[in-house]
Amino acid sequence: MHFWRRLIGRGRGRRQAVLAVFLVAAILFLGRHTVRRQSVSEAESWLRDADRIPKDEYNKLLLERADRKSAWPNYAGSKWRATSEQQRELNQVVKAALLRRSKRAAPDNELLWAQRRLQVKAATKHAWDAYARDAFGSDEYHPLSHRGENMTQAGVGYFIADVLDTLILTGLTDEYKRGRDYLASSLTFDQPGAVSLFETTIRVLGGLLSAYHWSGETDAKLLQLADELGSRLAWSFDTETGIPPETAQLRPSGKPHAFLSSTAEVATLQLEFKYLAKLTGKQEYRKYVDRIMDVMFKAPKYDGLAPIYMDATSGKFSGSEIRLGSRGDSYYEYLLKQWLQTRQSEPAFHAEYEAAMEGVKKYLVTVSPNQKLTYVGEIQQATTDTPHFNPKMDHLVCFLAGNLALGATKGRALSNIPPTQLSARDREDLILARELADTCMHMYFDTKTGLSPELVYFRHIDPATGKETEFNKDDQLVLPEGDILVRSGDRHSLLRPETVESLFVLWSITGEEKWREYGWHIFTAIEKWAKLPEGGYTSLRDIATAVPPPREDKMETFFVSETLKYLYLLFSDPGSVPLTHYVFNTEAHPLPQFTWN
């Protein structure tokens, strides 16, 4: 009592003040206790819901897919569906994510991943230092011959612009400053020469815009370079239909002429030009690329699937091949990402994306006979009533695993999504994403080097005849009893990023440790076979059958811009570049989401 008398004192005002303090403390304690009880109750509810499988909803989805009129009278499609076992496995993934959330503790092995992250940073420096020593300022780098090469007479900053944000994100600040200063003082786009509209947009324009953002959005010179490049490339959009040619002139004159353009290339300019429009206030940039999408939306498709060429004269798709590999891939990628870029405010993109994914599942997804590998094939002879299914999958297609997971969750982690908010389609997309990612890893695991070839074929049972498709004479099974076939001309590796891109997205969304371990497998294989002790990395000519694989005198810019960046982020906290706030362009340049207002 003596203590309390001394604390409260004898004055009435002091007694009232102290009592008020106690009252506030009690309210805060009770409030925190109530919030904690509500949080525990919510967590328990979510965990119970995680056991749910929406069978009726999924059966309805499958029935609607089956009842939809086929794009081809004599082609039934692949009829893929998620199995009950896969549904239960997804439930376990969701439950594990929710349990990790309830513990609110850092994983025990974060020190291990921090060490591995530092190894990726060291690899990035190893690649940059060799380029800076042998070819600084050049567009391309040939590490075996220790030389650079330009795409135009003076170069367009192809390599440096593409890797700037990787240098920022990996903390290589001195290297970033040297690259940035070179672009600011020496790069000019006022020069003669033709460049790829697509590659220059995703690598140089996208790289400049991302570096501008990640350096604090205060470097006016980077934005000025991006604006200058954008204005020169925009000349290509001045065609009758708005569909640009595949090449752009840096010193344009007259009107551009376009005949056939790659579907993926003309549909993969939008994120970059829209963000440029947002930053500069020049809405014509947005109008150019929106016009392309308007033409594509109106053009007839095959149940949401688009052939790999656009006729710039008619504004319609052209050709008889449909695939999600070369010339098709990023068309589907950017349908989703344009919707996410403007914070889900333009629903037409999402509707077109979902229609396309329905077509993918109905006609292109199938499972191999022995290893039960889920993959995405191709359609040939699409203009006939009897198209041909080709059991071929480019490594490029491995982007789709991450894209499906991104579309299903809008970039949110499963630990932050009430299980009841995942629709039957969302769940199916997550299941397909995980299955495809596992298949893509078999393209690495099953080879002698642990690296993936450029593309593979799969053993395939023709549903019409029940017989296995015959091998071509140059097909070689990667495993004697396996399902992956590699032809002699496809055994090279450019150290592409699509698989590690999907591993990063899946890790960020599911929190499953296996995706990181897969990435570590890829990184160690790259270090073992592609690293040059004297500096740099090389592409490889035959990773499927030759040990050691012979080297190719080229270090692709996307190896540093994409592959190493995604590996670094895979080994980092998912919050370092949150998928709820950023969209990665197809060259792995993370651009912030925004609204037009």
Coordinates of C-alpha atoms in Angstrom, one line a residue:
M1 CA 0.0 0.0 0.0
H2 CA 2.9 2.3 0.8
F3 CA 4.1 1.9 -2.8
W4 CA 0.7 2.7 -4.3
R5 CA 0.3 5.8 -2.0
R6 CA 3.7 7.1 -3.2
L7 CA 2.8 6.4 -6.9
I8 CA -0.6 8.1 -6.7
G9 CA 0.4 10.9 -4.4
R10 CA -1.9 13.1 -2.4
G11 CA -3.2 15.4 -5.0
R12 CA -6.5 14.8 -6.7
G13 CA -5.2 15.7 -10.2
R14 CA -2.3 13.3 -9.9
R15 CA -4.6 10.4 -8.7
Q16 CA -6.8 11.0 -11.7
A17 CA -3.9 11.0 -14.2
V18 CA -2.5 7.8 -12.8
L19 CA -5.9 6.1 -12.9
A20 CA -6.3 7.2 -16.5
V21 CA -2.9 5.7 -17.4
F22 CA -4.0 2.4 -15.8
L23 CA -7.3 2.5 -17.6
V24 CA -5.6 3.0 -21.0
A25 CA -3.2 0.2 -20.3
A26 CA -6.1 -2.1 -19.4
I27 CA -8.0 -1.2 -22.6
L28 CA -4.8 -1.8 -24.6
F29 CA -4.2 -5.2 -22.9
L30 CA -7.8 -6.3 -23.4
G31 CA -7.8 -5.1 -27.0
R32 CA -4.6 -6.9 -27.8
H33 CA -5.9 -10.0 -26.1
T34 CA -9.1 -9.8 -28.1
V35 CA -7.2 -9.3 -31.4
R36 CA -5.0 -12.3 -30.6
R37 CA -8.1 -14.4 -29.8
Q38 CA -9.7 -13.2 -33.1
S39 CA -6.4 -14.0 -35.0
V40 CA -6.2 -17.5 -33.5
S41 CA -9.9 -18.0 -34.3
E42 CA -9.3 -16.8 -37.9
A43 CA -6.3 -19.1 -38.3
E44 CA -8.2 -22.1 -37.0
S45 CA -11.1 -21.3 -39.4
W46 CA -8.7 -21.0 -42.3
L47 CA -7.0 -24.3 -41.4
R48 CA -10.4 -26.1 -41.3
D49 CA -11.3 -24.6 -44.7
A50 CA -8.0 -25.7 -46.2
D51 CA -9.3 -29.3 -46.1
R52 CA -12.1 -28.4 -48.5
I53 CA -12.1 -29.6 -52.1
P54 CA -14.8 -27.8 -54.1
K55 CA -15.9 -30.9 -56.1
D56 CA -19.2 -29.6 -57.3
E57 CA -17.7 -26.3 -58.5
Y58 CA -14.8 -28.1 -60.2
N59 CA -17.1 -30.6 -61.9
K60 CA -19.2 -27.7 -63.2
L61 CA -16.1 -26.1 -64.6
L62 CA -15.0 -29.3 -66.3
L63 CA -18.5 -29.8 -67.7
E64 CA -18.6 -26.2 -69.1
R65 CA -15.2 -26.8 -70.7
A66 CA -16.3 -30.1 -72.3
D67 CA -19.6 -28.6 -73.5
R68 CA -17.9 -25.6 -75.2
K69 CA -17.9 -26.1 -78.9
S70 CA -14.5 -27.4 -80.1
A71 CA -12.4 -25.1 -82.2
W72 CA -11.8 -28.1 -84.5
P73 CA -14.6 -30.6 -85.4
N74 CA -12.2 -33.6 -85.5
Y75 CA -10.0 -32.8 -82.6
A76 CA -11.3 -33.6 -79.2
G77 CA -8.4 -32.0 -77.2
S78 CA -6.3 -33.3 -74.4
K79 CA -9.0 -33.5 -71.7
W80 CA -6.6 -32.8 -68.9
R81 CA -8.0 -32.4 -65.4
A82 CA -6.6 -32.1 -61.9
T83 CA -6.8 -35.4 -60.1
S84 CA -8.2 -35.9 -56.6
E85 CA -4.7 -36.7 -55.4
Q86 CA -3.5 -33.4 -56.7
Q87 CA -6.3 -31.6 -55.1
R88 CA -5.4 -33.2 -51.7
E89 CA -1.8 -32.3 -52.2
L90 CA -2.7 -28.7 -52.8
N91 CA -4.6 -28.7 -49.6
Q92 CA -1.5 -29.8 -47.8
V93 CA 0.5 -27.0 -49.4
V94 CA -2.2 -24.4 -48.3
K95 CA -2.3 -25.8 -44.8
A96 CA 1.5 -25.7 -44.5
A97 CA 1.5 -22.0 -45.6
L98 CA -1.2 -21.2 -43.0
L99 CA 0.7 -22.9 -40.3
R100 CA 3.9 -21.0 -41.1
R101 CA 1.8 -17.8 -40.9
S102 CA 0.4 -18.7 -37.5
K103 CA 3.9 -19.4 -36.1
R104 CA 5.2 -16.0 -37.3
A105 CA 8.8 -17.2 -37.1
A106 CA 11.6 -16.9 -39.5
P107 CA 12.6 -20.2 -41.1
D108 CA 15.5 -22.0 -39.4
N109 CA 17.6 -22.1 -42.5
E110 CA 17.6 -18.4 -43.4
L111 CA 21.3 -18.3 -42.8
L112 CA 21.9 -21.0 -45.4
W113 CA 19.8 -19.1 -48.0
A114 CA 21.6 -15.8 -47.1
Q115 CA 24.9 -17.6 -47.9
R116 CA 23.6 -19.0 -51.1
R117 CA 22.3 -15.5 -52.0
L118 CA 25.8 -14.2 -51.6
Q119 CA 27.0 -16.8 -54.0
V120 CA 24.6 -15.6 -56.6
K121 CA 25.8 -12.0 -56.0
A122 CA 29.4 -13.2 -56.5
A123 CA 28.3 -14.9 -59.7
T124 CA 26.8 -11.7 -60.9
K125 CA 30.0 -9.8 -60.2
H126 CA 32.0 -12.5 -61.9
A127 CA 29.9 -12.0 -65.0
W128 CA 29.9 -8.2 -64.9
D129 CA 33.6 -7.9 -64.2
A130 CA 34.5 -10.0 -67.2
Y131 CA 32.2 -8.0 -69.5
A132 CA 33.6 -4.7 -68.1
R133 CA 37.2 -5.9 -68.7
D134 CA 36.7 -7.2 -72.2
A135 CA 33.7 -5.5 -73.8
F136 CA 32.5 -2.5 -71.7
G137 CA 29.9 -0.5 -73.6
S138 CA 29.3 -3.2 -76.2
D139 CA 25.9 -4.6 -76.8
E140 CA 26.9 -8.3 -76.7
Y141 CA 29.8 -10.2 -75.0
H142 CA 31.9 -13.1 -76.3
P143 CA 33.8 -14.3 -73.2
L144 CA 36.0 -17.0 -75.0
S145 CA 37.4 -14.5 -77.5
H146 CA 37.4 -11.7 -74.9
R147 CA 35.6 -9.2 -77.2
G148 CA 32.3 -7.3 -77.5
E149 CA 30.0 -6.7 -80.5
N150 CA 27.4 -4.0 -81.3
M151 CA 24.0 -4.4 -82.9
T152 CA 24.4 -1.0 -84.6
Q153 CA 27.5 1.0 -85.4
A154 CA 27.6 2.8 -82.1
G155 CA 25.7 0.4 -80.0
V156 CA 22.4 0.8 -78.2
G157 CA 23.3 0.1 -74.6
Y158 CA 21.9 -3.4 -75.0
F159 CA 24.0 -5.2 -72.3
I160 CA 24.4 -2.4 -69.7
A161 CA 20.8 -1.2 -69.8
D162 CA 19.6 -4.8 -69.5
V163 CA 21.6 -5.6 -66.4
L164 CA 21.4 -2.3 -64.4
D165 CA 18.5 -3.3 -62.2
T166 CA 20.2 -6.6 -61.4
L167 CA 23.2 -4.7 -60.2
I168 CA 21.0 -2.5 -58.0
L169 CA 19.0 -5.5 -56.5
T170 CA 22.1 -7.5 -55.8
G171 CA 23.8 -4.6 -54.1
L172 CA 26.6 -4.1 -56.6
T173 CA 26.5 -0.3 -56.3
D174 CA 29.9 0.5 -57.7
E175 CA 29.2 -1.6 -60.8
Y176 CA 25.8 0.0 -61.2
K177 CA 27.3 3.5 -61.0
R178 CA 29.9 2.7 -63.7
G179 CA 27.2 1.3 -66.0
R180 CA 24.8 4.1 -65.4
D181 CA 27.4 6.8 -65.9
Y182 CA 28.4 5.2 -69.2
L183 CA 24.8 5.3 -70.5
A184 CA 24.4 8.9 -69.3
S185 CA 27.6 10.2 -70.9
S186 CA 28.1 8.0 -74.0
L187 CA 24.8 6.5 -75.2
T188 CA 22.9 8.1 -78.0
F189 CA 19.9 6.7 -80.0
D190 CA 20.4 9.3 -82.7
Q191 CA 22.2 7.0 -85.1
P192 CA 21.4 5.0 -88.2
G193 CA 20.5 1.4 -87.9
A194 CA 17.7 -1.1 -87.5
V195 CA 17.0 -2.9 -84.3
S196 CA 14.5 -5.5 -83.1
L197 CA 11.5 -3.6 -81.8
F198 CA 10.7 -6.4 -79.3
E199 CA 14.1 -7.1 -78.0
T200 CA 15.0 -3.4 -77.7
T201 CA 11.8 -2.6 -75.9
I202 CA 12.0 -5.4 -73.3
R203 CA 15.8 -5.2 -72.7
V204 CA 16.8 -1.6 -73.2
L205 CA 13.6 0.4 -72.6
G206 CA 12.4 -2.0 -69.9
G207 CA 15.9 -1.9 -68.3
L208 CA 16.1 1.9 -68.3
L209 CA 12.6 2.2 -66.8
S210 CA 13.3 -0.3 -64.1
A211 CA 16.7 1.2 -63.2
Y212 CA 15.0 4.6 -63.0
H213 CA 12.5 3.2 -60.5
W214 CA 14.9 1.2 -58.4
S215 CA 17.4 4.0 -58.2
G216 CA 14.7 6.2 -56.5
E217 CA 12.9 7.8 -59.5
T218 CA 15.2 10.8 -59.2
D219 CA 17.7 10.1 -62.1
A220 CA 16.3 12.3 -64.8
K221 CA 18.9 11.2 -67.3
L222 CA 17.7 7.6 -67.2
L223 CA 14.1 8.7 -67.8
Q224 CA 15.3 11.0 -70.6
L225 CA 17.0 8.1 -72.4
A226 CA 13.9 6.0 -72.0
D227 CA 11.7 8.7 -73.4
E228 CA 14.1 9.3 -76.3
L229 CA 14.2 5.6 -77.2
G230 CA 10.5 5.3 -76.8
S231 CA 9.8 8.2 -79.2
R232 CA 12.1 6.6 -81.9
L233 CA 10.6 3.1 -81.5
A234 CA 7.1 4.5 -81.6
W235 CA 7.5 5.3 -85.3
S236 CA 6.9 1.6 -85.9
F237 CA 3.3 1.8 -84.7
D238 CA 2.3 4.1 -87.6
T239 CA 0.9 1.3 -89.8
E240 CA -2.6 0.8 -91.2
T241 CA -3.7 -1.5 -88.4
G242 CA -1.3 -0.4 -85.7
I243 CA 0.5 -3.7 -85.9
P244 CA 4.2 -2.8 -86.1
P245 CA 6.9 -4.6 -88.1
E246 CA 9.4 -6.7 -86.2
T247 CA 12.3 -4.2 -86.8
A248 CA 12.5 -0.5 -85.9
Q249 CA 14.6 2.3 -87.4
L250 CA 16.5 4.5 -85.0
R251 CA 16.3 7.3 -87.5
P252 CA 12.9 6.7 -88.9
S253 CA 11.7 8.2 -92.2
G254 CA 8.5 7.7 -94.2
K255 CA 6.0 5.1 -93.0
P256 CA 6.9 1.7 -91.6
H257 CA 6.0 -1.4 -93.7
A258 CA 4.7 -4.5 -91.9
F259 CA 3.5 -7.7 -93.4
L260 CA 3.7 -10.6 -90.9
S261 CA 4.8 -10.0 -87.3
S262 CA 5.3 -12.4 -84.5
T263 CA 2.3 -12.6 -82.2
A264 CA 4.4 -12.6 -79.1
E265 CA 6.6 -9.7 -80.2
V266 CA 3.9 -7.3 -81.0
A267 CA 2.0 -8.2 -77.8
T268 CA 5.0 -7.8 -75.6
L269 CA 5.6 -4.0 -75.8
Q270 CA 2.7 -3.0 -73.6
L271 CA 4.1 -3.0 -70.0
E272 CA 7.0 -0.9 -71.0
F273 CA 5.2 1.7 -73.1
K274 CA 2.4 2.0 -70.6
Y275 CA 4.8 2.7 -67.7
L276 CA 6.7 5.1 -69.9
A277 CA 3.3 6.9 -70.5
K278 CA 2.7 7.0 -66.8
L279 CA 6.1 8.5 -66.0
T280 CA 6.2 11.1 -68.8
G281 CA 2.5 11.9 -69.0
K282 CA 2.7 11.3 -72.8
Q283 CA -0.5 9.2 -73.3
E284 CA 0.3 8.5 -77.0
Y285 CA 2.6 5.8 -75.8
R286 CA -0.3 4.1 -74.1
K287 CA -2.6 4.6 -77.1
Y288 CA -0.1 2.9 -79.5
V289 CA 0.1 -0.3 -77.6
D290 CA -3.6 -0.3 -76.6
R291 CA -4.4 -0.1 -80.2
I292 CA -2.4 -3.3 -80.9
M293 CA -4.4 -5.1 -78.2
D294 CA -7.7 -3.9 -79.5
V295 CA -6.8 -5.4 -82.9
M296 CA -5.8 -8.7 -81.2
F297 CA -8.9 -8.9 -79.1
K298 CA -11.1 -8.5 -82.2
A299 CA -9.1 -11.0 -84.3
P300 CA -10.7 -14.5 -84.5
K301 CA -8.9 -17.2 -82.4
Y302 CA -9.2 -20.9 -81.7
D303 CA -11.0 -21.0 -78.4
G304 CA -8.8 -18.3 -77.0
L305 CA -5.6 -19.6 -78.6
A306 CA -3.7 -17.5 -81.2
P307 CA -1.5 -18.6 -84.1
I308 CA 2.1 -17.4 -83.8
Y309 CA 1.9 -14.6 -86.5
M310 CA -0.2 -11.5 -87.0
D311 CA -1.0 -10.1 -90.4
A312 CA -0.3 -6.4 -90.1
T313 CA -2.4 -5.7 -93.2
S314 CA -5.6 -7.4 -92.2
G315 CA -5.2 -7.3 -88.5
K316 CA -5.9 -11.0 -88.2
F317 CA -3.8 -13.9 -86.9
S318 CA -1.9 -15.9 -89.5
G319 CA -0.2 -19.3 -89.8
S320 CA -1.2 -22.8 -88.8
E321 CA 0.9 -23.2 -85.6
I322 CA -0.2 -22.6 -82.1
R323 CA 2.3 -22.8 -79.2
L324 CA 3.3 -21.2 -76.0
G325 CA 7.0 -21.4 -76.9
S326 CA 8.8 -19.1 -79.4
R327 CA 6.6 -16.5 -81.1
G328 CA 3.7 -17.3 -78.8
D329 CA 4.8 -17.3 -75.2
S330 CA 4.7 -13.7 -74.0
Y331 CA 1.4 -12.9 -75.7
Y332 CA -0.2 -15.0 -73.0
E333 CA 2.1 -13.7 -70.3
Y334 CA 1.3 -10.1 -71.0
L335 CA -2.5 -10.7 -71.1
L336 CA -2.3 -11.3 -67.4
K337 CA 0.4 -8.8 -66.5
Q338 CA -1.4 -5.9 -68.2
W339 CA -4.3 -6.6 -65.9
L340 CA -2.0 -6.7 -62.9
Q341 CA 0.1 -3.7 -63.9
T342 CA -2.8 -1.2 -63.5
R343 CA -4.0 -2.9 -60.3
Q344 CA -6.7 -5.1 -61.9
S345 CA -8.5 -2.0 -63.2
E346 CA -8.8 -3.2 -66.9
P347 CA -10.8 -6.4 -66.8
A348 CA -10.7 -7.0 -70.6
F349 CA -7.1 -8.3 -70.2
H350 CA -8.1 -10.7 -67.5
A351 CA -11.0 -12.0 -69.5
E352 CA -8.8 -12.6 -72.5
Y353 CA -6.2 -14.3 -70.3
E354 CA -8.8 -16.7 -68.7
A355 CA -10.2 -17.6 -72.1
A356 CA -6.7 -18.4 -73.4
M357 CA -5.9 -20.6 -70.4
E358 CA -9.2 -22.5 -70.9
G359 CA -7.9 -23.2 -74.4
V360 CA -4.5 -24.3 -73.1
K361 CA -6.1 -26.8 -70.7
K362 CA -8.5 -28.1 -73.2
Y363 CA -6.2 -28.6 -76.2
L364 CA -2.5 -28.4 -75.2
V365 CA -2.0 -29.9 -71.7
T366 CA -1.3 -33.6 -71.5
V367 CA 0.6 -36.1 -69.4
S368 CA 3.4 -38.4 -70.5
P369 CA 2.9 -42.2 -70.3
N370 CA 5.8 -43.4 -68.1
Q371 CA 7.0 -40.6 -65.8
K372 CA 3.6 -38.9 -65.8
L373 CA 5.0 -35.6 -66.6
T374 CA 2.5 -32.8 -67.3
Y375 CA 3.5 -30.7 -70.2
V376 CA 2.1 -28.2 -72.7
G377 CA 2.3 -29.3 -76.3
E378 CA 1.7 -27.6 -79.6
I379 CA -0.9 -27.6 -82.4
Q380 CA 0.1 -27.8 -86.0
Q381 CA -2.2 -27.5 -89.0
A382 CA -4.5 -25.4 -87.0
T383 CA -6.2 -24.1 -90.1
T384 CA -7.6 -27.5 -91.0
D385 CA -10.4 -29.5 -89.4
T386 CA -7.9 -32.2 -88.3
P387 CA -5.0 -30.4 -86.5
H388 CA -2.0 -32.3 -85.3
F389 CA -0.8 -32.4 -81.7
N390 CA 2.9 -32.1 -81.4
P391 CA 4.4 -33.3 -78.1
K392 CA 7.1 -30.7 -78.0
M393 CA 7.8 -28.1 -75.3
D394 CA 10.3 -25.3 -75.5
H395 CA 12.1 -24.3 -72.3
L396 CA 10.5 -21.0 -73.0
V397 CA 7.1 -22.5 -72.0
C398 CA 8.3 -23.0 -68.4
F399 CA 7.3 -19.3 -67.8
L400 CA 3.7 -20.6 -67.7
A401 CA 4.1 -22.3 -64.3
G402 CA 4.8 -19.0 -62.6
N403 CA 2.2 -17.1 -64.7
L404 CA -0.6 -19.6 -63.7
A405 CA 0.3 -19.2 -60.0
L406 CA 0.4 -15.4 -60.4
G407 CA -3.0 -15.4 -62.0
A408 CA -4.6 -17.7 -59.4
T409 CA -3.5 -15.6 -56.4
K410 CA -2.9 -12.1 -57.9
G411 CA 0.6 -12.4 -56.4
R412 CA -0.6 -12.9 -52.9
A413 CA 1.0 -15.6 -50.7
L414 CA -1.2 -18.5 -49.8
S415 CA -0.6 -17.7 -46.2
N416 CA -2.6 -14.5 -46.7
I417 CA -5.5 -15.9 -48.6
P418 CA -8.6 -17.5 -46.9
P419 CA -8.9 -20.9 -48.6
T420 CA -12.5 -20.2 -49.4
Q421 CA -11.4 -17.3 -51.7
L422 CA -9.6 -19.8 -54.0
S423 CA -12.1 -20.7 -56.7
A424 CA -12.1 -24.1 -58.4
R425 CA -10.3 -22.5 -61.4
D426 CA -7.7 -20.8 -59.1
R427 CA -7.0 -24.2 -57.5
E428 CA -6.7 -25.9 -60.9
D429 CA -4.3 -23.2 -62.0
L430 CA -2.1 -23.7 -58.9
I431 CA -2.1 -27.5 -59.4
L432 CA -1.2 -27.1 -63.1
A433 CA 1.5 -24.6 -62.1
R434 CA 3.1 -27.0 -59.7
E435 CA 2.9 -29.9 -62.1
L436 CA 4.5 -27.9 -64.9
A437 CA 7.3 -26.6 -62.7
D438 CA 8.1 -30.2 -61.7
T439 CA 8.2 -31.2 -65.4
C440 CA 10.5 -28.3 -66.2
M441 CA 12.8 -29.5 -63.4
H442 CA 12.9 -32.9 -65.0
M443 CA 14.3 -31.2 -68.1
Y444 CA 17.3 -30.4 -65.7
F445 CA 17.4 -33.4 -63.4
D446 CA 17.3 -36.0 -66.1
T447 CA 20.3 -34.7 -68.2
K448 CA 23.9 -35.7 -67.6
T449 CA 24.8 -32.1 -66.7
G450 CA 21.8 -31.1 -64.7
L451 CA 21.0 -28.3 -67.2
S452 CA 18.0 -28.1 -69.5
P453 CA 18.2 -28.2 -73.3
E454 CA 16.6 -25.6 -75.4
L455 CA 13.5 -27.7 -76.1
V456 CA 12.3 -31.3 -75.6
Y457 CA 9.8 -33.8 -77.0
F458 CA 7.8 -36.2 -74.9
R459 CA 6.8 -39.8 -75.5
H460 CA 3.1 -39.6 -76.5
I461 CA 0.2 -41.9 -76.8
D462 CA -2.1 -40.9 -79.6
P463 CA -5.6 -40.9 -78.0
A464 CA -7.2 -41.7 -81.4
T465 CA -5.1 -44.9 -82.0
G466 CA -3.9 -45.8 -78.5
K467 CA -0.4 -46.2 -80.0
E468 CA 2.8 -44.4 -79.1
T469 CA 4.0 -41.8 -81.5
E470 CA 7.1 -43.1 -83.3
F471 CA 10.5 -41.6 -82.5
N472 CA 12.4 -39.7 -85.1
K473 CA 15.8 -41.1 -86.0
D474 CA 17.6 -38.4 -84.2
D475 CA 15.5 -38.5 -81.0
Q476 CA 17.4 -39.6 -77.9
L477 CA 15.9 -40.4 -74.6
V478 CA 17.4 -38.5 -71.7
L479 CA 16.7 -41.4 -69.4
P480 CA 16.4 -45.0 -70.8
E481 CA 12.9 -45.6 -69.4
G482 CA 12.0 -41.9 -69.3
D483 CA 9.7 -39.8 -71.4
I484 CA 11.9 -36.8 -72.4
L485 CA 13.4 -36.9 -75.9
V486 CA 16.0 -34.5 -77.1
R487 CA 17.0 -34.1 -80.8
S488 CA 20.6 -33.4 -81.8
G489 CA 19.9 -29.8 -82.8
D490 CA 18.1 -28.9 -79.6
R491 CA 20.7 -30.0 -77.0
H492 CA 22.2 -26.6 -76.4
S493 CA 21.6 -24.4 -73.4
L494 CA 21.6 -20.6 -73.4
L495 CA 21.2 -20.6 -69.6
R496 CA 17.6 -19.4 -70.0
P497 CA 15.6 -18.0 -67.1
E498 CA 12.0 -19.3 -67.5
T499 CA 12.3 -22.2 -65.0
V500 CA 13.9 -20.1 -62.3
E501 CA 11.4 -17.4 -63.0
S502 CA 8.6 -19.8 -62.1
L503 CA 10.5 -21.2 -59.1
F504 CA 10.7 -17.6 -57.7
V505 CA 7.0 -17.0 -58.2
L506 CA 6.0 -20.4 -56.7
W507 CA 8.3 -19.8 -53.7
S508 CA 6.9 -16.4 -53.1
I509 CA 3.3 -17.7 -53.3
T510 CA 3.4 -21.1 -51.7
G511 CA 6.5 -20.8 -49.4
E512 CA 7.4 -24.4 -50.3
E513 CA 11.1 -24.9 -49.7
K514 CA 11.5 -27.3 -52.6
W515 CA 11.3 -24.5 -55.2
R516 CA 14.4 -22.9 -53.6
E517 CA 16.2 -26.3 -53.6
Y518 CA 15.4 -26.7 -57.3
G519 CA 16.9 -23.3 -57.9
W520 CA 20.0 -24.2 -56.0
H521 CA 20.4 -27.3 -58.2
I522 CA 20.3 -25.1 -61.3
F523 CA 22.7 -22.6 -59.9
T524 CA 25.3 -25.3 -58.9
A525 CA 25.0 -26.8 -62.4
I526 CA 25.6 -23.4 -64.0
E527 CA 28.6 -22.9 -61.8
K528 CA 30.0 -26.3 -62.6
W529 CA 29.7 -26.2 -66.4
A530 CA 29.2 -22.7 -67.6
K531 CA 31.5 -20.6 -65.5
L532 CA 34.8 -19.5 -66.9
P533 CA 37.6 -19.3 -64.3
E534 CA 39.1 -16.3 -66.0
G535 CA 35.8 -14.5 -66.0
G536 CA 32.2 -14.7 -67.3
Y537 CA 29.9 -17.5 -68.3
T538 CA 29.2 -19.2 -71.6
S539 CA 26.3 -20.8 -73.3
L540 CA 26.7 -24.6 -73.9
R541 CA 26.3 -26.6 -77.0
D542 CA 25.3 -30.1 -75.7
I543 CA 24.2 -30.5 -72.1
A544 CA 22.2 -33.6 -72.7
T545 CA 24.9 -36.1 -73.8
A546 CA 28.3 -34.5 -73.6
V547 CA 30.3 -34.3 -70.3
P548 CA 31.8 -31.8 -70.1
P549 CA 29.6 -29.9 -72.5
P550 CA 31.3 -27.9 -75.2
R551 CA 31.2 -24.2 -74.9
E552 CA 29.6 -21.5 -77.1
D553 CA 31.4 -18.1 -77.3
K554 CA 28.4 -16.1 -75.9
M555 CA 27.2 -14.8 -72.6
E556 CA 23.6 -13.7 -73.2
T557 CA 22.5 -10.5 -71.5
F558 CA 19.4 -12.3 -70.2
F559 CA 21.6 -14.6 -68.2
V560 CA 22.6 -11.7 -65.9
S561 CA 19.3 -9.7 -66.4
E562 CA 17.0 -12.6 -65.7
T563 CA 18.5 -15.9 -64.6
L564 CA 20.9 -14.6 -62.0
K565 CA 18.3 -12.0 -60.8
Y566 CA 15.6 -14.6 -60.3
L567 CA 18.0 -16.9 -58.5
Y568 CA 19.0 -14.0 -56.2
L569 CA 15.4 -13.2 -55.5
L570 CA 14.5 -16.9 -55.0
F571 CA 17.1 -17.0 -52.2
S572 CA 15.8 -13.7 -50.7
D573 CA 12.8 -12.8 -48.6
P574 CA 9.7 -12.7 -50.9
G575 CA 9.0 -9.2 -49.7
S576 CA 12.1 -7.8 -51.4
V577 CA 10.1 -7.4 -54.6
P578 CA 6.5 -8.2 -53.7
L579 CA 4.4 -9.6 -56.4
T580 CA 1.4 -7.7 -55.1
H581 CA 3.1 -4.4 -56.0
Y582 CA 5.3 -5.2 -59.0
V583 CA 5.0 -6.9 -62.4
F584 CA 8.1 -8.3 -64.1
N585 CA 8.3 -7.7 -67.8
T586 CA 9.4 -10.6 -69.9
E587 CA 13.0 -9.6 -69.4
A588 CA 12.7 -9.8 -65.6
H589 CA 12.6 -6.0 -65.1
P590 CA 10.3 -5.4 -62.1
L591 CA 8.0 -2.4 -62.8
P592 CA 5.7 -0.9 -60.2
Q593 CA 2.0 -1.4 -60.4
F594 CA 0.0 1.8 -60.8
T595 CA -3.4 3.3 -61.7
W596 CA -4.0 5.9 -64.4
N597 CA -5.5 8.3 -62.0

